[in-house]
Short mmCIF file of C-alpha atoms in Angstrom, two decimals:
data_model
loop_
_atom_site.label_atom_id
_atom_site.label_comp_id
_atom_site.label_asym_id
_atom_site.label_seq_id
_atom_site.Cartn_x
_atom_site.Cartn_y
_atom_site.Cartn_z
CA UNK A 1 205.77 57.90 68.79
CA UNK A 2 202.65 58.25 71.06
CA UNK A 3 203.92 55.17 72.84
CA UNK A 4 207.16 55.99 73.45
CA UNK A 5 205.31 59.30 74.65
CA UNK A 6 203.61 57.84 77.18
CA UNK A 7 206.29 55.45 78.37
CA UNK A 8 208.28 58.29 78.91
CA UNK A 9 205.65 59.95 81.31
CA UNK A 10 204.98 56.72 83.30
CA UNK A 11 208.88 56.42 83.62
CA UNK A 12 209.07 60.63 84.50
CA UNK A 13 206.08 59.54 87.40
CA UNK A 14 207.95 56.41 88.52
CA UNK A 15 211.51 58.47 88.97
CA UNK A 16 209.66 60.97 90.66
CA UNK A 17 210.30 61.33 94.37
CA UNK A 18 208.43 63.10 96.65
CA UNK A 19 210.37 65.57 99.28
CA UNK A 20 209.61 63.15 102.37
CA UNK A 21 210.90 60.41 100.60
CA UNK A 22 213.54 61.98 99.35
CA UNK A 23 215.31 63.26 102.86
CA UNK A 24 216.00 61.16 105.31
CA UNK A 25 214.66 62.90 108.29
CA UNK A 26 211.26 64.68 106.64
CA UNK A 27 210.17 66.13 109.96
CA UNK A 28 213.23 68.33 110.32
CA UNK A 29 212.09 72.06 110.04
CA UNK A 30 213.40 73.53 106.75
CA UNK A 31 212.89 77.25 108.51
CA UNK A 32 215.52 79.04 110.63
CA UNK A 33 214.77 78.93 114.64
CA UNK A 34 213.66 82.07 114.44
CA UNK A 35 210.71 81.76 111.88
CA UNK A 36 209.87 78.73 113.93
CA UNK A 37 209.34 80.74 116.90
CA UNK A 38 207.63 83.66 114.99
CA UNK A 39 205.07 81.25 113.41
CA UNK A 40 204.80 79.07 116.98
CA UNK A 41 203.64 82.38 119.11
CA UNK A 42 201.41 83.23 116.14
CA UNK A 43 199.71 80.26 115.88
CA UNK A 44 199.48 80.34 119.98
CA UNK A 45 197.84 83.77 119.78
CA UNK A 46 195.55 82.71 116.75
CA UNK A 47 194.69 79.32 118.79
CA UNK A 48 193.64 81.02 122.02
CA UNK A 49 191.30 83.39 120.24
CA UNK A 50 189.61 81.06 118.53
CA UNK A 51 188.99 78.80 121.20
CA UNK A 52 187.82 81.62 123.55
CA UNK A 53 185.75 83.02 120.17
CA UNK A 54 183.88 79.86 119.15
CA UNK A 55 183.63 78.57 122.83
CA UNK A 56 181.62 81.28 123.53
CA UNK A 57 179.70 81.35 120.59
CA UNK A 58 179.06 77.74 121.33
CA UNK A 59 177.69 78.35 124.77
CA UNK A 60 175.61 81.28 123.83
CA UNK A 61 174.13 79.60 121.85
CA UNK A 62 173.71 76.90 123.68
CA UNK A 63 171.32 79.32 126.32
CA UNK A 64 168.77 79.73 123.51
CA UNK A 65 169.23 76.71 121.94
CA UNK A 66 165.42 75.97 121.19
CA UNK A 67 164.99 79.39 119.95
CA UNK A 68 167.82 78.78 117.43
CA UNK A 69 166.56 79.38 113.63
CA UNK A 70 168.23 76.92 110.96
CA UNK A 71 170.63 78.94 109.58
CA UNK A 72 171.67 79.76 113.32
CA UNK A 73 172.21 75.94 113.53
CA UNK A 74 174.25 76.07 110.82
CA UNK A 75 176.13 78.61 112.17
CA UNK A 76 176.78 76.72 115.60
CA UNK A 77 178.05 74.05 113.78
CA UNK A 78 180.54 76.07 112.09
CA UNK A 79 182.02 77.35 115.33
CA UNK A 80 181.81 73.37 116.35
CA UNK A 81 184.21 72.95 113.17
CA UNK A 82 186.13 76.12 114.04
CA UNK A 83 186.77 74.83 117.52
CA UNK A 84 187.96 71.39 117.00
CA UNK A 85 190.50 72.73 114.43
CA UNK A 86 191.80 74.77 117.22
CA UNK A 87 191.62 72.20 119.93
CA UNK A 88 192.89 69.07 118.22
CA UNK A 89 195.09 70.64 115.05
CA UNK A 90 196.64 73.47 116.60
CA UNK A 91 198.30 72.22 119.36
CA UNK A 92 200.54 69.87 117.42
CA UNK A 93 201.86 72.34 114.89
CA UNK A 94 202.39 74.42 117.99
CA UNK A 95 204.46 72.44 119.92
CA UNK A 96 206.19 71.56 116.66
CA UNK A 97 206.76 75.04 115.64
CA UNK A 98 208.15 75.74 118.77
CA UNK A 99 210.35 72.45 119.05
CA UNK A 100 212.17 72.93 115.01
CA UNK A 101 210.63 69.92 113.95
CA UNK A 102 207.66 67.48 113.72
CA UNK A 103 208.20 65.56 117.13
CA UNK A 104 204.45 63.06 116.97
CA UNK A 105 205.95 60.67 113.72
CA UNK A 106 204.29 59.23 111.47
CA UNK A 107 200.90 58.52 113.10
CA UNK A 108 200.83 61.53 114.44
CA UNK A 109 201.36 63.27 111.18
CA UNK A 110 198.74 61.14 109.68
CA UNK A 111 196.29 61.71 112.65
CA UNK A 112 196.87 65.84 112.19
CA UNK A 113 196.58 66.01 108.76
CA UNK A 114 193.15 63.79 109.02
CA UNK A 115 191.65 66.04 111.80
CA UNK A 116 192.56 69.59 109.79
CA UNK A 117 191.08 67.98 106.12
CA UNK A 118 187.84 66.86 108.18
CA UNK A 119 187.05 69.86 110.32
CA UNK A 120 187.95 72.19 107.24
CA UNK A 121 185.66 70.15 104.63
CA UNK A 122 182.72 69.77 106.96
CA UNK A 123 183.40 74.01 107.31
CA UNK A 124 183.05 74.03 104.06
CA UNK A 125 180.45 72.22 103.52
CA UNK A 126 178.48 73.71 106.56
CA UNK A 127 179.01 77.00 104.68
CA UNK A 128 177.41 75.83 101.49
CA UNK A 129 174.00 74.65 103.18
CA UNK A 130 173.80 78.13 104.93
CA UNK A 131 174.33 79.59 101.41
CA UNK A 132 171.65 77.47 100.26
CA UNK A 133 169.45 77.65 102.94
CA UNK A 134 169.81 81.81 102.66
CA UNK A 135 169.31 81.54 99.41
CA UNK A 136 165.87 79.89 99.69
CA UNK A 137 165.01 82.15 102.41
CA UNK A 138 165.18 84.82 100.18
CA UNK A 139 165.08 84.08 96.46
CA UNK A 140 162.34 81.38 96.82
CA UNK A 141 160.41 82.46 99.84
CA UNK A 142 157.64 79.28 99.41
CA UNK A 143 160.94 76.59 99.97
CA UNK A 144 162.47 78.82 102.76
CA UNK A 145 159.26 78.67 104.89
CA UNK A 146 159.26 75.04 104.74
CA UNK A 147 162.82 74.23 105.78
CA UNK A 148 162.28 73.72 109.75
CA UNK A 149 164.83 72.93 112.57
CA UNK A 150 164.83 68.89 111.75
CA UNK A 151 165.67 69.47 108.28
CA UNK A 152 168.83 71.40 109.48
CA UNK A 153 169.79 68.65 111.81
CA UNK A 154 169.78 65.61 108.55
CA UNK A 155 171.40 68.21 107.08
CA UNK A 156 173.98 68.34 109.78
CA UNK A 157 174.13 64.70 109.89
CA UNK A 158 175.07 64.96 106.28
CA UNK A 159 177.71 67.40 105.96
CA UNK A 160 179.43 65.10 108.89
CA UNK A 161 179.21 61.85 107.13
CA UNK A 162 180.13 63.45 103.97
CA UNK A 163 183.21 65.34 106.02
CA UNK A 164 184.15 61.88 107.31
CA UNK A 165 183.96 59.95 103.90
CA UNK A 166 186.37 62.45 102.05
CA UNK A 167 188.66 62.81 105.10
CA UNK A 168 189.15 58.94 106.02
CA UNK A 169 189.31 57.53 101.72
CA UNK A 170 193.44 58.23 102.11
CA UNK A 171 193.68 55.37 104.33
CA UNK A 172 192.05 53.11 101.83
CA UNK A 173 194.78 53.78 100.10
CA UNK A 174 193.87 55.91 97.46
CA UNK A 175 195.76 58.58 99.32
CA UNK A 176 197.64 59.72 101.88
CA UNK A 177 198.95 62.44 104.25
CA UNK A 178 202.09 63.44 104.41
CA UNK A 179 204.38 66.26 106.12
CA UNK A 180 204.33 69.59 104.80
CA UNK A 181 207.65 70.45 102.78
CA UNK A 182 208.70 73.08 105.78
CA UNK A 183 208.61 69.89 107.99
CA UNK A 184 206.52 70.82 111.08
CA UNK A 185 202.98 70.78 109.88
CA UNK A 186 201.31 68.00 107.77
CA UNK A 187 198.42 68.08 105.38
CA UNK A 188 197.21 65.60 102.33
CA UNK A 189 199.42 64.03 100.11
CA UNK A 190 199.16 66.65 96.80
CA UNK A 191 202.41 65.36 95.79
CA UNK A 192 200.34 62.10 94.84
CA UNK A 193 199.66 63.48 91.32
CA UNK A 194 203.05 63.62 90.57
CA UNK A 195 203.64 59.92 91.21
CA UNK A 196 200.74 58.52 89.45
CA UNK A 197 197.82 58.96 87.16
CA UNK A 198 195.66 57.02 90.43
CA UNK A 199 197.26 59.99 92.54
CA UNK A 200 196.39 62.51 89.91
CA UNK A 201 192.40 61.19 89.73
CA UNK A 202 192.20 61.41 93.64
CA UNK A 203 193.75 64.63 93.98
CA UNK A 204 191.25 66.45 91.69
CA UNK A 205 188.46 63.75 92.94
CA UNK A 206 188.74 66.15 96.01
CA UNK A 207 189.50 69.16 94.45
CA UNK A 208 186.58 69.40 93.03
CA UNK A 209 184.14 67.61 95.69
CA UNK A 210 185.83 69.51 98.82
CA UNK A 211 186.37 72.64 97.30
CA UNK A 212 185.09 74.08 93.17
CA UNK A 213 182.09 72.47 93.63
CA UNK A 214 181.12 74.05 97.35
CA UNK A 215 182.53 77.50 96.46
CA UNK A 216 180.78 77.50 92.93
CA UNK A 217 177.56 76.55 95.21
CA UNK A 218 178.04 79.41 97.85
CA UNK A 219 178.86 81.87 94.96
CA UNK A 220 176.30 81.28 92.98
CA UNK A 221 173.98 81.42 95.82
CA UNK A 222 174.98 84.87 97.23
CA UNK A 223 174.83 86.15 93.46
CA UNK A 224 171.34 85.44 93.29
CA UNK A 225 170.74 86.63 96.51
CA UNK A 226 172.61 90.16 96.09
CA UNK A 227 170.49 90.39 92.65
CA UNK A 228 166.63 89.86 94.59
CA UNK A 229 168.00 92.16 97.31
CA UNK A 230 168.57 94.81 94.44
CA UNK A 231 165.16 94.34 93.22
CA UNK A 232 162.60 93.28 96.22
CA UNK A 233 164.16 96.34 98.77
CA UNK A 234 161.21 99.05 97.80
CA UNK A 235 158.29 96.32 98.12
CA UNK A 236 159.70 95.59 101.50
CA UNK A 237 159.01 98.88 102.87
CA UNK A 238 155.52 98.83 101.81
CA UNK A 239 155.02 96.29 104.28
CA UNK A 240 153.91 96.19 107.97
CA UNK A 241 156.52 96.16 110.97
CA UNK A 242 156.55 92.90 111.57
CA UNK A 243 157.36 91.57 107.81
CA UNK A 244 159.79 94.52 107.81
CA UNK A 245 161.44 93.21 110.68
CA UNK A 246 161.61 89.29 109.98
CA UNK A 247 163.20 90.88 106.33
CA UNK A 248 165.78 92.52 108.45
CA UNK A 249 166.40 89.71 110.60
CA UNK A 250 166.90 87.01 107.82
CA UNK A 251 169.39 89.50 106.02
CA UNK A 252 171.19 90.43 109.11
CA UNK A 253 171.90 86.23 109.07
CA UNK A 254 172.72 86.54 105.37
CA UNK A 255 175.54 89.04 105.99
CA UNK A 256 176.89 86.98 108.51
CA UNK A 257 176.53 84.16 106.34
CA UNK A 258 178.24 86.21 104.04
CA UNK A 259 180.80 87.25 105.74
CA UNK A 260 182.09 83.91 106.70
CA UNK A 261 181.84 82.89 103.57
CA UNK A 262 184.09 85.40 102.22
CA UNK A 263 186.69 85.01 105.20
CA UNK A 264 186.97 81.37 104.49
CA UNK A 265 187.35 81.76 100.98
CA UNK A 266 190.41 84.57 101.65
CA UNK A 267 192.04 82.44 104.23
CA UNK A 268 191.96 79.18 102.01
CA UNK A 269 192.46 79.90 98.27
CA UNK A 270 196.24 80.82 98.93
CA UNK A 271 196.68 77.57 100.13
CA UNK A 272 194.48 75.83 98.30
CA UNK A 273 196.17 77.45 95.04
CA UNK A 274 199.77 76.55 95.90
CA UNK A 275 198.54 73.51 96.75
CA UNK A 276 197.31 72.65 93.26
CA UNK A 277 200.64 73.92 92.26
CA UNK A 278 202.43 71.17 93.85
CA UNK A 279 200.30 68.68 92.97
CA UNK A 280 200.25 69.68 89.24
CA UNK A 281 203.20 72.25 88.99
CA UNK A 282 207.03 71.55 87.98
CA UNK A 283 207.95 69.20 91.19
CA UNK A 284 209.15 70.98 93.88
CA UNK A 285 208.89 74.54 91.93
CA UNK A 286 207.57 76.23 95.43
CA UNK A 287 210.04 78.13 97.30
CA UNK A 288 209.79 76.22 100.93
CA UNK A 289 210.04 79.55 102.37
CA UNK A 290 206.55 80.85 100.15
CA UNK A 291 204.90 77.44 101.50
CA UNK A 292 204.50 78.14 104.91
CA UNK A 293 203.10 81.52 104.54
CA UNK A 294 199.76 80.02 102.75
CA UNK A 295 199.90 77.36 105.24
CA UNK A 296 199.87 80.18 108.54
CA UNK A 297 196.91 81.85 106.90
CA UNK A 298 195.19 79.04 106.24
CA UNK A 299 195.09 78.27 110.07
CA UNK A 300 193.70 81.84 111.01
CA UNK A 301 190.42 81.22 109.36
CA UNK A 302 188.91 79.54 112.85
CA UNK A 303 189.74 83.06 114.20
CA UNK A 304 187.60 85.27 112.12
CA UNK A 305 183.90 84.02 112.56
CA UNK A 306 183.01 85.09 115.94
CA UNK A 307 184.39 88.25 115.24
CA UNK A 308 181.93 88.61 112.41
CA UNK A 309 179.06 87.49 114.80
CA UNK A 310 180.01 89.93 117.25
CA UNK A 311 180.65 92.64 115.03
CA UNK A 312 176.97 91.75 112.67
CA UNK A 313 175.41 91.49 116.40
CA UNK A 314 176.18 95.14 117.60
CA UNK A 315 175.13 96.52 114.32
CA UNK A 316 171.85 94.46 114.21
CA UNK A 317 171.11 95.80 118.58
CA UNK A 318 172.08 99.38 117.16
CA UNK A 319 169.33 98.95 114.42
CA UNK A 320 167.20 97.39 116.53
CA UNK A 321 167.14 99.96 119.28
CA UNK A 322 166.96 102.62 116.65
CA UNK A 323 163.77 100.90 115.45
CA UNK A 324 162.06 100.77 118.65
CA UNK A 325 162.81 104.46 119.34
CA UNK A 326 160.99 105.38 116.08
CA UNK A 327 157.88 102.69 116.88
CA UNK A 328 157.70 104.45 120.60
CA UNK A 329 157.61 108.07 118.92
CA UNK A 330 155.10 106.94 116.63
CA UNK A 331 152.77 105.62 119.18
CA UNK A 332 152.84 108.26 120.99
CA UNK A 333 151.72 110.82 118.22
CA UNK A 334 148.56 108.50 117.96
CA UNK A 335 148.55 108.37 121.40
CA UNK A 336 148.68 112.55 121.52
CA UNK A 337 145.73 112.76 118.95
#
């Protein structure tokens, strides 16, 4: 019985067809003309903003670039990530959108899904060494003070090589990409798993390496670090200014940190959750119409992290300024007696 079990599954995997196979012309939009044009003018205004955002973030930064603390090199990088998604992904689906159907082929597709798994892993990733690096900074105070600006560029070097591995393994051909079932974007291959138990290990292979493991990371980090903030806040003030202000300073980086985080996470567990569906779901059980929707959010996370920066900045100058004032009226009461 258990055999003829299993050869029924391996026959149910070999029948099974994904949806580019099974059309003849998969890059044909499955929208109407109109939500093509919709989505095309909202990825144009999401595009545009994020390249002006992280651009500037990028040369900003690039002014005070020796000053720059680890976690603020962590933070560049991110806006590095955030602009190539928006300089070499979004301008395909654009142009797609905008045409009613996937007009680059094949190689294109292949090339487009590579370059939006690789810049949104090594996000990722980026994000969970600034968790981690925060998290030292503040939980463990005698490991924060030893992480320098070298250690954050091998750990730069890292999060790229490890972007690049988990990207490029589909063209070993353990994987693939594939067109997305609206037809005008493309993304990895989750309908793998529904072909074969190979497809199945190398889906959740990078499930759980590009995406539970790093969020269980970056959660458990700001956890811990929410808990110490709880307790340490009334032996901060007991301090002098200048250990007051280096604690405000690292958790003024630790909501931005934060913040990102969070942003990330809300743009890219839709997707990544209807993506899991597909891959492990009843075949073809998501509405094409639902798809894209997860898909268009996805693509808006580039947009939000220089609007945190700018945002955490004014707050910080407001604070800062405030401080001042009060160090300028004290020192002038000592001055007065």
């Amino acid at each position: 019985m258990n055999g003829m079990a299993s050869d029924r599954n391996n026959s149910s995997q070999e029948e099974y067809l994904p949806h580019y196979l099974e059309e003849e012309d998969p890059f044909a939009s499955k929208l109407s003309r109109e939500a093509d044009i919709i989505a095309g003018f909202y990825l144009t205004v999401i595009g545009i903003l994020s390249t002006l955002g992280n651009g500037y973030v990028i040369f900003m930064s690039s002014k005070r670039k020796k000053k720059l603390r680890p976690a603020e090199i962590m933070t560049v990088n991110l806006a590095v990530c955030d602009l190539g998604i928006s300089v070499v992904g979004k301008p395909f689906s654009i142009i797609s959108f905008f045409s009613h159907r996937w007009v680059f082929g094949w190689m294109g597709c292949r090339w487009y899904g590579w370059a939006g798994f690789f810049f949104g892993c090594a996000s990722l990733i980026t994000m969970t060494a600034v968790s981690l690096d925060r998290y030292l900074k503040i939980c463990h105070l005698s490991y924060g003070t030893w992480l320098k600006r070298h250690h954050a560029f091998i750990c730069l070097a890292i999060i790229w090589a490890y972007a690049t591995f988990w990207a490029t393994v589909p063209f070993a051909g353990v994987g693939s990409y594939a067109p997305e079932p609206f037809g005008t974007s493309c993304t990895l291959d989750w309908w793998l798993a529904q072909a074969s138990v190979a497809g199945q290990a190398f889906i959740l292979s990078i499930l759980f390496f590009c995406l539970l493991f790093p969020t269980a990371v970056i959660v458990f980090s700001y956890v811990k670090i929410i808990l110490k903030v709880k307790s340490s806040t009334k032996e901060v003030a007991h301090y002098d200014t200048r250990i007051q202000n280096s604690h405000i300073l690292e958790m003024k980086l630790t909501k931005v940190a934060m913040l990102i985080c969070a942003g990330f996470l809300i743009a890219w567990i839709p997707y990544a959750v209807v993506s899991v569906w597909s891959a492990f779901g009843q075949p073809d059980s998501v509405p094409i119409q639902f798809s894209v929707v997860p898909t268009l959010l996805a693509k808006s996370a580039a947009m939000y992290n220089p609007i945190i920066y700018q945002v955490i900045d004014c707050k910080f100058a407001c604070c800062r300024s405030g401080g001042l004032k009060t160090l300028q009226k004290k020192s002038s009461l000592k001055k007065s007696r």
